[in-house]
Short mmCIF file of C-alpha atoms in Angstrom, two decimals:
data_model
loop_
_atom_site.label_atom_id
_atom_site.label_comp_id
_atom_site.label_asym_id
_atom_site.label_seq_id
_atom_site.Cartn_x
_atom_site.Cartn_y
_atom_site.Cartn_z
CA UNK A 1 166.59 51.92 112.28
CA UNK A 2 165.27 52.92 115.64
CA UNK A 3 167.56 50.49 117.42
CA UNK A 4 170.48 51.53 115.54
CA UNK A 5 170.15 55.38 115.71
CA UNK A 6 167.77 56.37 118.41
CA UNK A 7 167.70 53.63 120.98
CA UNK A 8 171.16 54.11 122.39
CA UNK A 9 170.51 57.75 123.20
CA UNK A 10 166.73 57.14 124.31
CA UNK A 11 167.85 54.27 126.64
CA UNK A 12 171.15 55.15 128.19
CA UNK A 13 171.69 58.24 130.29
CA UNK A 14 175.45 58.39 129.58
CA UNK A 15 174.77 58.40 125.79
CA UNK A 16 172.54 61.38 126.22
CA UNK A 17 175.16 63.10 128.37
CA UNK A 18 177.77 62.41 125.81
CA UNK A 19 175.53 63.68 123.10
CA UNK A 20 174.72 66.84 124.92
CA UNK A 21 178.35 67.48 125.55
CA UNK A 22 179.35 66.91 121.89
CA UNK A 23 176.44 69.37 120.77
CA UNK A 24 177.71 72.05 123.01
CA UNK A 25 181.17 71.58 121.72
CA UNK A 26 179.91 71.57 118.12
CA UNK A 27 178.26 74.88 118.65
CA UNK A 28 181.17 76.68 120.09
CA UNK A 29 184.49 74.93 119.69
CA UNK A 30 183.95 74.26 116.06
CA UNK A 31 183.31 77.95 115.01
CA UNK A 32 186.46 78.85 117.11
CA UNK A 33 188.35 76.11 115.31
CA UNK A 34 187.10 77.63 112.02
CA UNK A 35 188.85 80.86 112.76
CA UNK A 36 191.94 78.93 113.86
CA UNK A 37 191.93 77.25 110.61
CA UNK A 38 191.39 80.28 108.47
CA UNK A 39 194.07 82.26 110.38
CA UNK A 40 196.51 79.41 109.53
CA UNK A 41 196.80 78.57 113.11
CA UNK A 42 195.66 74.92 113.11
CA UNK A 43 198.79 73.65 114.49
CA UNK A 44 198.79 76.37 116.99
CA UNK A 45 195.64 74.75 118.36
CA UNK A 46 197.58 71.65 118.85
CA UNK A 47 200.28 73.45 120.59
CA UNK A 48 197.69 75.02 122.94
CA UNK A 49 196.15 71.85 123.65
CA UNK A 50 199.43 70.44 124.81
CA UNK A 51 200.22 73.69 126.61
CA UNK A 52 197.08 73.12 128.68
CA UNK A 53 198.23 69.73 129.89
CA UNK A 54 200.89 70.67 132.47
CA UNK A 55 198.35 73.03 134.14
CA UNK A 56 195.69 70.39 134.21
CA UNK A 57 198.38 67.94 135.50
CA UNK A 58 199.45 70.10 138.32
CA UNK A 59 195.82 70.54 139.27
CA UNK A 60 195.64 66.74 139.16
CA UNK A 61 198.76 66.29 141.24
CA UNK A 62 197.19 68.60 144.01
CA UNK A 63 193.69 67.63 143.96
CA UNK A 64 193.43 64.31 142.13
CA UNK A 65 190.97 63.74 139.43
CA UNK A 66 188.93 66.90 140.17
CA UNK A 67 187.19 68.89 137.51
CA UNK A 68 187.65 72.25 138.92
CA UNK A 69 191.39 71.98 139.75
CA UNK A 70 192.19 70.40 136.40
CA UNK A 71 190.14 73.09 134.50
CA UNK A 72 191.64 75.98 136.39
CA UNK A 73 195.17 74.67 135.97
CA UNK A 74 194.48 74.12 132.21
CA UNK A 75 192.99 77.57 131.80
CA UNK A 76 195.86 79.15 133.64
CA UNK A 77 198.52 77.41 131.75
CA UNK A 78 196.76 77.84 128.37
CA UNK A 79 196.19 81.57 128.86
CA UNK A 80 199.87 81.92 129.86
CA UNK A 81 200.94 80.30 126.70
CA UNK A 82 198.45 82.24 124.70
CA UNK A 83 199.63 85.47 125.97
CA UNK A 84 203.31 84.73 125.59
CA UNK A 85 202.78 83.42 122.14
CA UNK A 86 200.50 86.42 121.16
CA UNK A 87 203.22 88.68 122.50
CA UNK A 88 206.01 86.81 120.59
CA UNK A 89 204.08 86.96 117.39
CA UNK A 90 203.25 90.65 117.58
CA UNK A 91 206.53 91.88 118.80
CA UNK A 92 209.09 89.69 116.96
CA UNK A 93 209.81 88.37 113.49
CA UNK A 94 208.66 84.90 114.46
CA UNK A 95 205.21 83.71 113.33
CA UNK A 96 203.07 82.33 116.02
CA UNK A 97 203.33 78.68 115.31
CA UNK A 98 207.07 78.85 114.59
CA UNK A 99 207.83 80.54 117.91
CA UNK A 100 206.00 77.74 119.75
CA UNK A 101 207.07 74.48 118.05
CA UNK A 102 209.03 73.63 121.21
CA UNK A 103 206.19 74.18 123.51
CA UNK A 104 204.33 71.40 121.92
CA UNK A 105 206.82 68.62 123.11
CA UNK A 106 207.90 70.35 126.16
CA UNK A 107 204.36 70.67 127.67
CA UNK A 108 203.26 67.22 126.59
CA UNK A 109 206.27 65.54 128.17
CA UNK A 110 206.10 67.74 131.34
CA UNK A 111 202.34 67.01 131.67
CA UNK A 112 202.75 63.20 131.30
CA UNK A 113 205.61 63.27 133.83
CA UNK A 114 203.55 65.17 136.34
CA UNK A 115 200.60 62.79 136.05
CA UNK A 116 202.64 59.79 136.29
CA UNK A 117 204.38 60.97 139.50
CA UNK A 118 201.09 60.20 141.33
CA UNK A 119 198.59 58.78 138.95
CA UNK A 120 197.62 55.42 137.54
CA UNK A 121 197.70 54.51 133.80
CA UNK A 122 193.87 54.79 133.72
CA UNK A 123 194.07 58.45 134.84
CA UNK A 124 196.72 59.19 132.17
CA UNK A 125 194.46 57.71 129.65
CA UNK A 126 191.57 59.79 130.93
CA UNK A 127 193.67 63.02 130.55
CA UNK A 128 195.10 62.12 127.13
CA UNK A 129 191.86 60.72 125.47
CA UNK A 130 189.17 62.07 127.62
CA UNK A 131 186.07 60.14 128.61
CA UNK A 132 183.05 61.34 126.90
CA UNK A 133 180.84 58.42 127.99
CA UNK A 134 181.41 59.30 131.62
CA UNK A 135 180.41 62.97 131.59
CA UNK A 136 178.79 63.85 134.88
CA UNK A 137 176.39 66.71 135.21
CA UNK A 138 178.95 69.02 136.68
CA UNK A 139 181.36 68.52 133.72
CA UNK A 140 178.47 69.03 131.28
CA UNK A 141 177.59 72.27 133.03
CA UNK A 142 181.25 73.40 132.61
CA UNK A 143 181.15 72.56 128.92
CA UNK A 144 177.84 74.16 128.39
CA UNK A 145 178.90 77.32 130.18
CA UNK A 146 182.01 77.60 128.05
CA UNK A 147 180.01 77.15 124.95
CA UNK A 148 177.49 79.71 125.87
CA UNK A 149 180.12 82.35 126.76
CA UNK A 150 181.94 81.43 123.51
CA UNK A 151 178.99 82.16 121.45
CA UNK A 152 178.34 85.56 123.08
CA UNK A 153 181.93 86.51 122.78
CA UNK A 154 182.24 85.44 119.11
CA UNK A 155 179.10 87.43 118.44
CA UNK A 156 180.64 90.43 120.11
CA UNK A 157 184.08 90.14 118.61
CA UNK A 158 182.76 89.05 115.14
CA UNK A 159 183.65 92.14 113.09
CA UNK A 160 186.92 92.83 114.82
CA UNK A 161 187.98 89.29 114.55
CA UNK A 162 187.31 89.07 110.77
CA UNK A 163 189.15 92.40 110.32
CA UNK A 164 192.04 91.08 112.38
CA UNK A 165 192.14 87.77 110.43
CA UNK A 166 191.81 89.47 107.07
CA UNK A 167 194.09 92.47 107.52
CA UNK A 168 195.53 92.90 110.93
CA UNK A 169 197.93 95.81 109.74
CA UNK A 170 194.94 97.73 108.62
CA UNK A 171 193.03 97.07 111.79
CA UNK A 172 195.94 98.18 113.92
CA UNK A 173 196.04 101.41 111.96
CA UNK A 174 192.34 102.29 112.35
CA UNK A 175 191.61 100.91 115.74
CA UNK A 176 192.82 99.57 118.96
CA UNK A 177 190.48 96.60 118.86
CA UNK A 178 193.24 94.65 116.97
CA UNK A 179 194.90 93.51 120.32
CA UNK A 180 191.34 92.81 121.97
CA UNK A 181 190.49 90.59 118.88
CA UNK A 182 193.89 88.83 118.92
CA UNK A 183 194.16 88.06 122.60
CA UNK A 184 190.45 87.56 123.10
CA UNK A 185 190.43 84.97 120.29
CA UNK A 186 193.41 83.14 121.93
CA UNK A 187 191.51 83.09 125.18
CA UNK A 188 188.49 81.61 123.51
CA UNK A 189 190.66 78.97 121.91
CA UNK A 190 191.97 78.14 125.44
CA UNK A 191 188.58 78.02 126.98
CA UNK A 192 187.26 75.80 124.28
CA UNK A 193 190.30 73.46 124.51
CA UNK A 194 189.48 73.07 128.20
CA UNK A 195 185.87 72.30 127.41
CA UNK A 196 186.68 69.62 124.69
CA UNK A 197 189.49 68.36 126.89
CA UNK A 198 187.12 66.93 129.42
CA UNK A 199 185.18 65.12 126.70
CA UNK A 200 187.91 64.26 124.19
CA UNK A 201 191.21 64.48 126.13
CA UNK A 202 194.14 66.63 125.24
CA UNK A 203 195.14 64.52 122.24
CA UNK A 204 191.76 64.66 120.49
CA UNK A 205 190.47 67.97 121.69
CA UNK A 206 191.68 69.90 118.52
CA UNK A 207 189.89 67.42 116.38
CA UNK A 208 186.55 68.62 116.88
CA UNK A 209 187.77 72.15 116.30
CA UNK A 210 189.83 71.64 113.14
CA UNK A 211 188.33 68.70 111.21
CA UNK A 212 184.71 69.94 110.70
CA UNK A 213 186.15 73.38 109.95
CA UNK A 214 188.42 71.95 107.25
CA UNK A 215 185.60 70.12 105.67
CA UNK A 216 183.39 73.18 105.76
CA UNK A 217 186.11 75.33 104.26
CA UNK A 218 186.19 72.97 101.22
CA UNK A 219 182.38 73.06 100.78
CA UNK A 220 181.50 76.76 101.22
CA UNK A 221 182.64 80.13 99.88
CA UNK A 222 181.47 82.49 102.49
CA UNK A 223 182.20 82.68 106.18
CA UNK A 224 178.58 82.50 107.51
CA UNK A 225 177.90 79.52 105.44
CA UNK A 226 181.21 77.94 106.58
CA UNK A 227 180.37 78.46 110.22
CA UNK A 228 176.87 76.81 109.79
CA UNK A 229 178.22 73.98 107.78
CA UNK A 230 181.14 73.20 110.23
CA UNK A 231 178.72 73.02 113.11
CA UNK A 232 176.45 70.76 111.19
CA UNK A 233 179.41 68.42 110.33
CA UNK A 234 180.62 68.52 113.89
CA UNK A 235 177.07 67.39 115.07
CA UNK A 236 176.68 64.68 112.49
CA UNK A 237 180.36 63.45 113.11
CA UNK A 238 179.92 63.20 116.86
CA UNK A 239 176.55 61.27 116.50
CA UNK A 240 178.10 58.84 114.08
CA UNK A 241 181.17 58.45 116.45
CA UNK A 242 179.07 57.87 119.50
CA UNK A 243 176.85 55.37 117.78
CA UNK A 244 179.90 53.61 116.26
CA UNK A 245 181.50 53.28 119.85
CA UNK A 246 178.12 52.15 121.26
CA UNK A 247 177.45 49.42 118.72
CA UNK A 248 181.05 48.34 118.13
CA UNK A 249 182.24 48.84 121.67
CA UNK A 250 184.92 51.22 120.73
CA UNK A 251 186.41 54.00 122.80
CA UNK A 252 184.23 57.04 122.10
CA UNK A 253 186.69 59.83 121.77
CA UNK A 254 188.78 58.38 118.95
CA UNK A 255 185.52 56.99 117.22
CA UNK A 256 184.17 60.62 117.17
CA UNK A 257 187.46 61.99 115.78
CA UNK A 258 187.60 59.20 113.16
CA UNK A 259 183.92 60.00 112.16
CA UNK A 260 184.81 63.69 111.80
CA UNK A 261 188.05 62.65 109.83
CA UNK A 262 185.77 60.55 107.49
CA UNK A 263 183.56 63.58 106.74
CA UNK A 264 186.73 65.68 106.17
CA UNK A 265 188.16 62.99 103.67
CA UNK A 266 184.70 62.91 101.92
CA UNK A 267 184.70 66.67 101.53
CA UNK A 268 188.25 66.51 100.21
CA UNK A 269 187.22 64.23 97.55
CA UNK A 270 183.75 65.51 96.64
CA UNK A 271 183.44 69.07 97.78
CA UNK A 272 183.40 71.95 95.24
CA UNK A 273 186.84 73.20 96.48
CA UNK A 274 188.14 69.69 97.00
CA UNK A 275 190.67 67.73 95.05
CA UNK A 276 188.27 66.54 92.43
CA UNK A 277 185.67 69.17 92.48
CA UNK A 278 187.69 71.74 90.76
CA UNK A 279 188.85 69.28 88.09
CA UNK A 280 185.29 68.06 87.46
CA UNK A 281 184.11 71.58 87.13
CA UNK A 282 186.87 72.37 84.60
CA UNK A 283 185.90 69.23 82.72
CA UNK A 284 182.33 70.21 82.28
CA UNK A 285 182.69 73.92 81.72
CA UNK A 286 186.08 74.69 80.27
CA UNK A 287 184.86 77.96 78.80
CA UNK A 288 184.13 79.34 82.29
CA UNK A 289 187.80 79.35 83.24
CA UNK A 290 189.66 82.54 82.99
CA UNK B 1 211.82 110.38 119.85
CA UNK B 2 208.78 108.69 118.46
CA UNK B 3 205.83 109.81 116.38
CA UNK B 4 205.06 113.11 114.53
CA UNK B 5 204.13 116.50 115.85
CA UNK B 6 200.64 117.76 114.82
CA UNK B 7 200.43 121.40 114.76
CA UNK B 8 200.00 124.44 112.60
CA UNK B 9 201.81 124.32 109.36
CA UNK B 10 200.44 127.26 107.21
CA UNK B 11 199.70 125.53 103.87
CA UNK B 12 201.92 122.46 104.18
CA UNK B 13 200.40 119.05 104.79
CA UNK B 14 203.65 117.82 106.37
CA UNK B 15 207.25 118.87 106.86
CA UNK B 16 210.13 116.63 107.44
CA UNK B 17 213.04 118.02 109.46
CA UNK B 18 216.32 115.98 109.35
CA UNK B 19 214.30 112.73 109.72
CA UNK B 20 216.33 109.62 110.38
CA UNK B 21 214.33 106.46 111.02
CA UNK B 22 214.58 102.71 110.66
CA UNK B 23 214.39 99.41 112.36
CA UNK B 24 216.30 98.10 115.37
CA UNK B 25 218.83 100.94 115.37
CA UNK B 26 219.57 100.46 111.73
CA UNK B 27 218.40 103.57 110.11
CA UNK B 28 216.97 103.18 106.62
CA UNK B 29 216.32 106.77 106.16
CA UNK B 30 218.88 109.40 106.78
CA UNK B 31 218.54 113.19 107.27
CA UNK B 32 215.49 113.72 105.24
CA UNK B 33 214.40 117.37 104.68
CA UNK B 34 211.35 118.24 102.76
CA UNK B 35 207.83 119.72 102.72
CA UNK B 36 204.62 118.66 100.98
CA UNK B 37 201.86 121.21 100.35
CA UNK B 38 198.30 120.64 101.12
CA UNK B 39 196.45 119.19 98.16
CA UNK B 40 199.70 118.02 96.49
CA UNK B 41 199.78 114.80 94.38
CA UNK B 42 203.36 113.42 94.69
CA UNK B 43 205.22 110.40 93.63
CA UNK B 44 207.82 108.67 95.74
CA UNK B 45 210.35 106.85 93.55
CA UNK B 46 213.74 105.12 94.01
CA UNK B 47 215.65 101.88 94.03
CA UNK B 48 214.44 98.89 95.99
CA UNK B 49 215.65 99.06 99.64
CA UNK B 50 215.84 102.79 99.37
CA UNK B 51 213.43 103.39 102.28
CA UNK B 52 210.08 104.28 100.43
CA UNK B 53 207.85 102.19 102.50
CA UNK B 54 209.85 103.07 105.57
CA UNK B 55 209.02 106.76 104.86
CA UNK B 56 205.33 105.90 104.72
CA UNK B 57 205.37 104.10 107.88
CA UNK B 58 207.20 106.92 109.58
CA UNK B 59 204.53 109.29 108.26
CA UNK B 60 201.91 107.10 109.81
CA UNK B 61 203.80 107.34 113.19
CA UNK B 62 204.56 103.62 113.12
CA UNK B 63 208.22 104.04 113.35
CA UNK B 64 210.24 105.85 116.20
CA UNK B 65 212.53 108.47 114.68
CA UNK B 66 216.11 108.26 115.74
CA UNK B 67 216.56 111.94 114.85
CA UNK B 68 214.56 114.76 113.48
CA UNK B 69 210.89 115.74 113.50
CA UNK B 70 207.87 115.33 111.18
CA UNK B 71 205.40 118.13 111.49
CA UNK B 72 201.87 117.18 110.53
CA UNK B 73 198.92 119.19 109.60
CA UNK B 74 196.64 116.21 109.92
CA UNK B 75 196.11 114.13 112.97
CA UNK B 76 196.81 110.48 112.89
CA UNK B 77 193.12 109.64 112.25
CA UNK B 78 193.17 111.86 109.13
CA UNK B 79 196.05 109.79 107.52
CA UNK B 80 195.40 106.63 105.62
CA UNK B 81 197.99 104.24 104.38
CA UNK B 82 197.20 101.75 101.67
CA UNK B 83 199.95 99.12 102.37
CA UNK B 84 201.22 96.56 99.87
CA UNK B 85 198.85 93.74 99.00
CA UNK B 86 201.15 91.11 100.52
CA UNK B 87 200.61 92.56 104.03
CA UNK B 88 197.09 91.13 104.04
CA UNK B 89 195.76 87.63 104.44
CA UNK B 90 194.12 87.36 100.94
CA UNK B 91 192.76 83.76 101.67
CA UNK B 92 190.34 84.78 104.35
CA UNK B 93 186.83 84.48 102.96
CA UNK B 94 185.24 87.77 103.87
CA UNK B 95 183.03 89.28 101.22
CA UNK B 96 183.92 92.39 99.23
CA UNK B 97 181.16 94.53 100.75
CA UNK B 98 182.12 93.71 104.33
CA UNK B 99 185.86 94.30 103.51
CA UNK B 100 185.20 97.77 102.01
CA UNK B 101 182.89 98.52 105.01
CA UNK B 102 185.94 98.23 107.30
CA UNK B 103 186.96 101.70 105.82
CA UNK B 104 184.17 103.04 107.96
CA UNK B 105 185.73 101.69 111.14
CA UNK B 106 186.12 105.03 112.68
CA UNK B 107 182.27 105.58 112.52
CA UNK B 108 181.08 102.10 113.12
CA UNK B 109 183.72 100.81 115.52
CA UNK B 110 183.91 97.04 116.24
CA UNK B 111 180.23 96.64 117.50
CA UNK B 112 177.87 99.09 115.81
CA UNK B 113 175.78 97.86 113.00
CA UNK B 114 175.88 99.80 109.61
CA UNK B 115 172.99 102.27 109.09
CA UNK B 116 171.32 102.31 105.72
CA UNK B 117 173.03 105.45 104.79
CA UNK B 118 176.39 103.85 105.50
CA UNK B 119 175.47 100.80 103.47
CA UNK B 120 174.69 103.23 100.53
CA UNK B 121 178.04 104.69 100.97
CA UNK B 122 179.75 101.40 100.81
CA UNK B 123 177.79 100.61 97.65
CA UNK B 124 178.66 104.00 96.15
CA UNK B 125 182.40 103.37 96.77
CA UNK B 126 182.18 100.00 95.18
CA UNK B 127 180.51 101.66 92.23
CA UNK B 128 183.28 104.07 91.90
CA UNK B 129 185.87 101.38 91.92
CA UNK B 130 183.80 99.43 89.31
CA UNK B 131 183.16 96.28 91.47
CA UNK B 132 179.68 96.80 92.56
CA UNK B 133 178.63 93.59 90.87
CA UNK B 134 181.16 91.73 93.00
CA UNK B 135 179.84 93.05 96.37
CA UNK B 136 178.81 89.61 97.71
CA UNK B 137 181.89 87.84 96.26
CA UNK B 138 184.37 86.40 98.68
CA UNK B 139 187.74 88.31 98.71
CA UNK B 140 189.81 85.27 98.25
CA UNK B 141 188.16 84.64 94.84
CA UNK B 142 189.01 87.96 93.44
CA UNK B 143 191.83 88.51 90.96
CA UNK B 144 194.62 90.76 91.99
CA UNK B 145 193.23 93.81 90.18
CA UNK B 146 189.72 93.29 91.64
CA UNK B 147 191.12 92.98 95.13
CA UNK B 148 192.93 96.25 94.67
CA UNK B 149 189.78 97.87 93.47
CA UNK B 150 188.09 96.56 96.78
CA UNK B 151 191.02 98.08 98.69
CA UNK B 152 190.56 101.38 97.01
CA UNK B 153 186.88 101.32 97.83
CA UNK B 154 187.84 100.83 101.49
CA UNK B 155 190.38 103.77 101.12
CA UNK B 156 187.53 105.86 99.70
CA UNK B 157 185.31 105.04 102.72
CA UNK B 158 188.19 106.02 105.10
CA UNK B 159 187.83 109.49 103.70
CA UNK B 160 191.12 110.72 104.98
CA UNK B 161 192.62 114.12 103.73
CA UNK B 162 196.05 112.60 103.58
CA UNK B 163 196.50 109.39 101.58
CA UNK B 164 199.72 107.34 101.47
CA UNK B 165 199.85 104.57 98.94
CA UNK B 166 202.57 101.85 98.83
CA UNK B 167 203.19 100.57 95.39
CA UNK B 168 199.29 100.25 94.61
CA UNK B 169 199.94 99.18 90.98
CA UNK B 170 202.27 96.25 91.67
CA UNK B 171 201.21 93.35 89.60
CA UNK B 172 198.07 95.17 88.52
CA UNK B 173 197.16 95.14 84.88
CA UNK B 174 197.24 98.36 82.85
CA UNK B 175 193.46 98.78 82.53
CA UNK B 176 192.83 98.59 86.24
CA UNK B 177 195.78 100.86 86.84
CA UNK B 178 194.20 103.43 84.42
CA UNK B 179 190.91 103.22 86.24
CA UNK B 180 192.42 103.57 89.63
CA UNK B 181 194.54 106.60 88.40
CA UNK B 182 191.21 108.23 87.23
CA UNK B 183 189.97 107.96 90.92
CA UNK B 184 193.37 109.22 92.30
CA UNK B 185 193.06 112.41 90.01
CA UNK B 186 189.46 112.78 91.27
CA UNK B 187 190.74 112.72 94.81
CA UNK B 188 193.45 115.17 93.98
CA UNK B 189 190.93 117.52 92.42
CA UNK B 190 188.86 117.26 95.61
CA UNK B 191 191.86 118.63 97.52
CA UNK B 192 193.27 115.55 99.09
CA UNK B 193 197.09 115.36 99.76
CA UNK B 194 198.38 112.14 98.11
CA UNK B 195 201.71 110.47 98.23
CA UNK B 196 202.19 107.38 96.10
CA UNK B 197 205.29 105.08 96.03
CA UNK B 198 205.66 103.99 92.44
CA UNK B 199 208.28 102.05 90.46
CA UNK B 200 206.90 102.61 86.97
CA UNK B 201 208.68 105.85 85.77
CA UNK B 202 206.47 105.99 82.62
CA UNK B 203 203.38 106.33 85.03
CA UNK B 204 205.21 108.96 87.05
CA UNK B 205 205.93 110.98 84.00
CA UNK B 206 202.35 110.66 82.81
CA UNK B 207 200.45 111.38 86.05
CA UNK B 208 202.65 113.43 88.30
CA UNK B 209 204.05 116.88 88.33
CA UNK B 210 206.16 116.32 91.48
CA UNK B 211 208.38 113.44 92.38
CA UNK B 212 210.82 112.58 95.25
CA UNK B 213 213.68 110.40 94.40
CA UNK B 214 214.70 108.52 97.49
CA UNK B 215 217.69 106.27 98.20
CA UNK B 216 218.07 106.32 101.99
CA UNK B 217 218.16 110.12 101.57
CA UNK B 218 216.45 112.48 99.33
CA UNK B 219 218.46 112.41 96.21
CA UNK B 220 216.37 114.78 94.18
CA UNK B 221 212.96 116.32 94.05
CA UNK B 222 210.98 118.31 91.54
CA UNK B 223 209.32 117.76 88.14
CA UNK B 224 209.65 114.20 86.80
CA UNK B 225 211.45 115.40 83.70
CA UNK B 226 214.21 117.01 86.00
CA UNK B 227 214.33 114.23 88.53
CA UNK B 228 214.04 110.99 86.51
CA UNK B 229 217.18 111.64 84.37
CA UNK B 230 219.76 108.85 83.87
CA UNK B 231 222.18 110.94 85.94
CA UNK B 232 220.08 111.28 89.08
CA UNK B 233 218.99 107.60 88.85
CA UNK B 234 222.65 106.68 88.68
CA UNK B 235 223.34 108.90 91.54
CA UNK B 236 220.52 107.30 93.52
CA UNK B 237 221.88 103.89 92.87
CA UNK B 238 225.37 105.11 93.86
CA UNK B 239 224.08 106.49 97.07
CA UNK B 240 222.17 103.26 97.97
CA UNK B 241 225.43 101.17 97.28
CA UNK B 242 227.41 103.47 99.56
CA UNK B 243 224.95 102.92 102.46
CA UNK B 244 224.89 99.23 101.82
CA UNK B 245 228.58 98.97 101.65
CA UNK B 246 228.97 100.81 104.99
CA UNK B 247 226.56 99.23 107.40
CA UNK B 248 227.73 101.63 110.13
CA UNK B 249 227.03 104.55 107.77
CA UNK B 250 229.19 106.83 110.04
CA UNK B 251 231.06 108.26 107.02
CA UNK B 252 228.02 108.85 105.01
CA UNK B 253 226.09 110.28 107.85
CA UNK B 254 228.72 112.84 108.59
CA UNK B 255 228.71 113.80 105.12
CA UNK B 256 225.01 114.52 104.92
CA UNK B 257 224.43 115.78 108.34
#
């Protein structure tokens, strides 16, 4: 048991670093992902994660595989897209995700092209799938800083964000914080995508945001409980994924996402609001139905 | 010109002068004149697409007026609009208590915690709307009627002297509607000015002494018995058809200007 669960983390520094990175992501990126999910913007997260790519790629083109350049490039590109999309959604008839479907492919293609101009396939794989087993202390610090900032920002924006998600027309009528909540949230999404991008790559970054959130949505009724449970799922999923990759010699990023996906599927089957949960309840207490 | 003018208006809550407003240069309301006294309870009726919701938005300063002016006795912060239910995200899992407390936004802002007194007011509002027992329930688990009660609680906490309600009883059962009308009459008795967009003519006859019939323009106003006659309703339908047949509306505009 010790060999299976504890030893990999106790004995190998890179496993501890990977675990620390995942924990940081679980505490910040996952709650942000939960709001993304509840705002019906899950696909928007995908678009954003791809929008980050050209920026990171330009940083890579200029400075090679450098943490700072790629982060800054990614943040700038992500924020640009977030602002543009927020503006489009607030001032046109288009919904946010609809207005940006094209961005998804465009950014992805542009990013891959830019990287391939100078890079090797290994670098491309690094950008697309991340490298959670090779997190150095600088990268860890970036991820931890982003997570810390996110937690404070979420705490500060909490009421405005809930009001904005729940009834943005109302919030716009009674206060000017609506725009702050909207753009602030998109900025948080971008920041956390950058954080998880280093660990999990652009293709997988959204996974740790959305999958545990979707599972928690199925298990809980209230928002605070959902946040707690989604973080728990994210932690458990990342640990399982890391151990899986260690013992079976699999790439860590996809292993983590698969573990998170397994939790989601389990929740889908067994959770109170899942596929069978509702039917089971009806079966056992038909008189409770209205 | 955009927005309304807040100023002294003897005993009127608001006065419309030749108001023309709409979206993207397509006016939905044409040359509206009218005045609503303080403390009045008034129904806005008329065919779909006649501009009833547009009027409420214009009264909230949310639409630029292409012509005319709206004079208000009440500042923007003193006006509250209960929009149609479909404008909100009903699947978001916020609890009833917290949602109602959003009505206190002008006191609490986005950051301040609720005081004990404010919590008690939230609870009192939920009592009044009859859903105190659902305070901790998530909003997405409520029925349409319960949700509307929660939104009325939020409206109570907004405590605005001018209330605009857009089809508040759409798809709401008759018992809830009766309960909510009791509240509305209490607000009326307390001196609030209340405009309600309503489709149900029976309800209008039952609860209102004053109704505006709107079909792109003010077709008729007065007591329900005088306004909601087959003749005026047919006239309203005719006016609306004329506007819809002439997208340019030039001819009609000249007639009513």
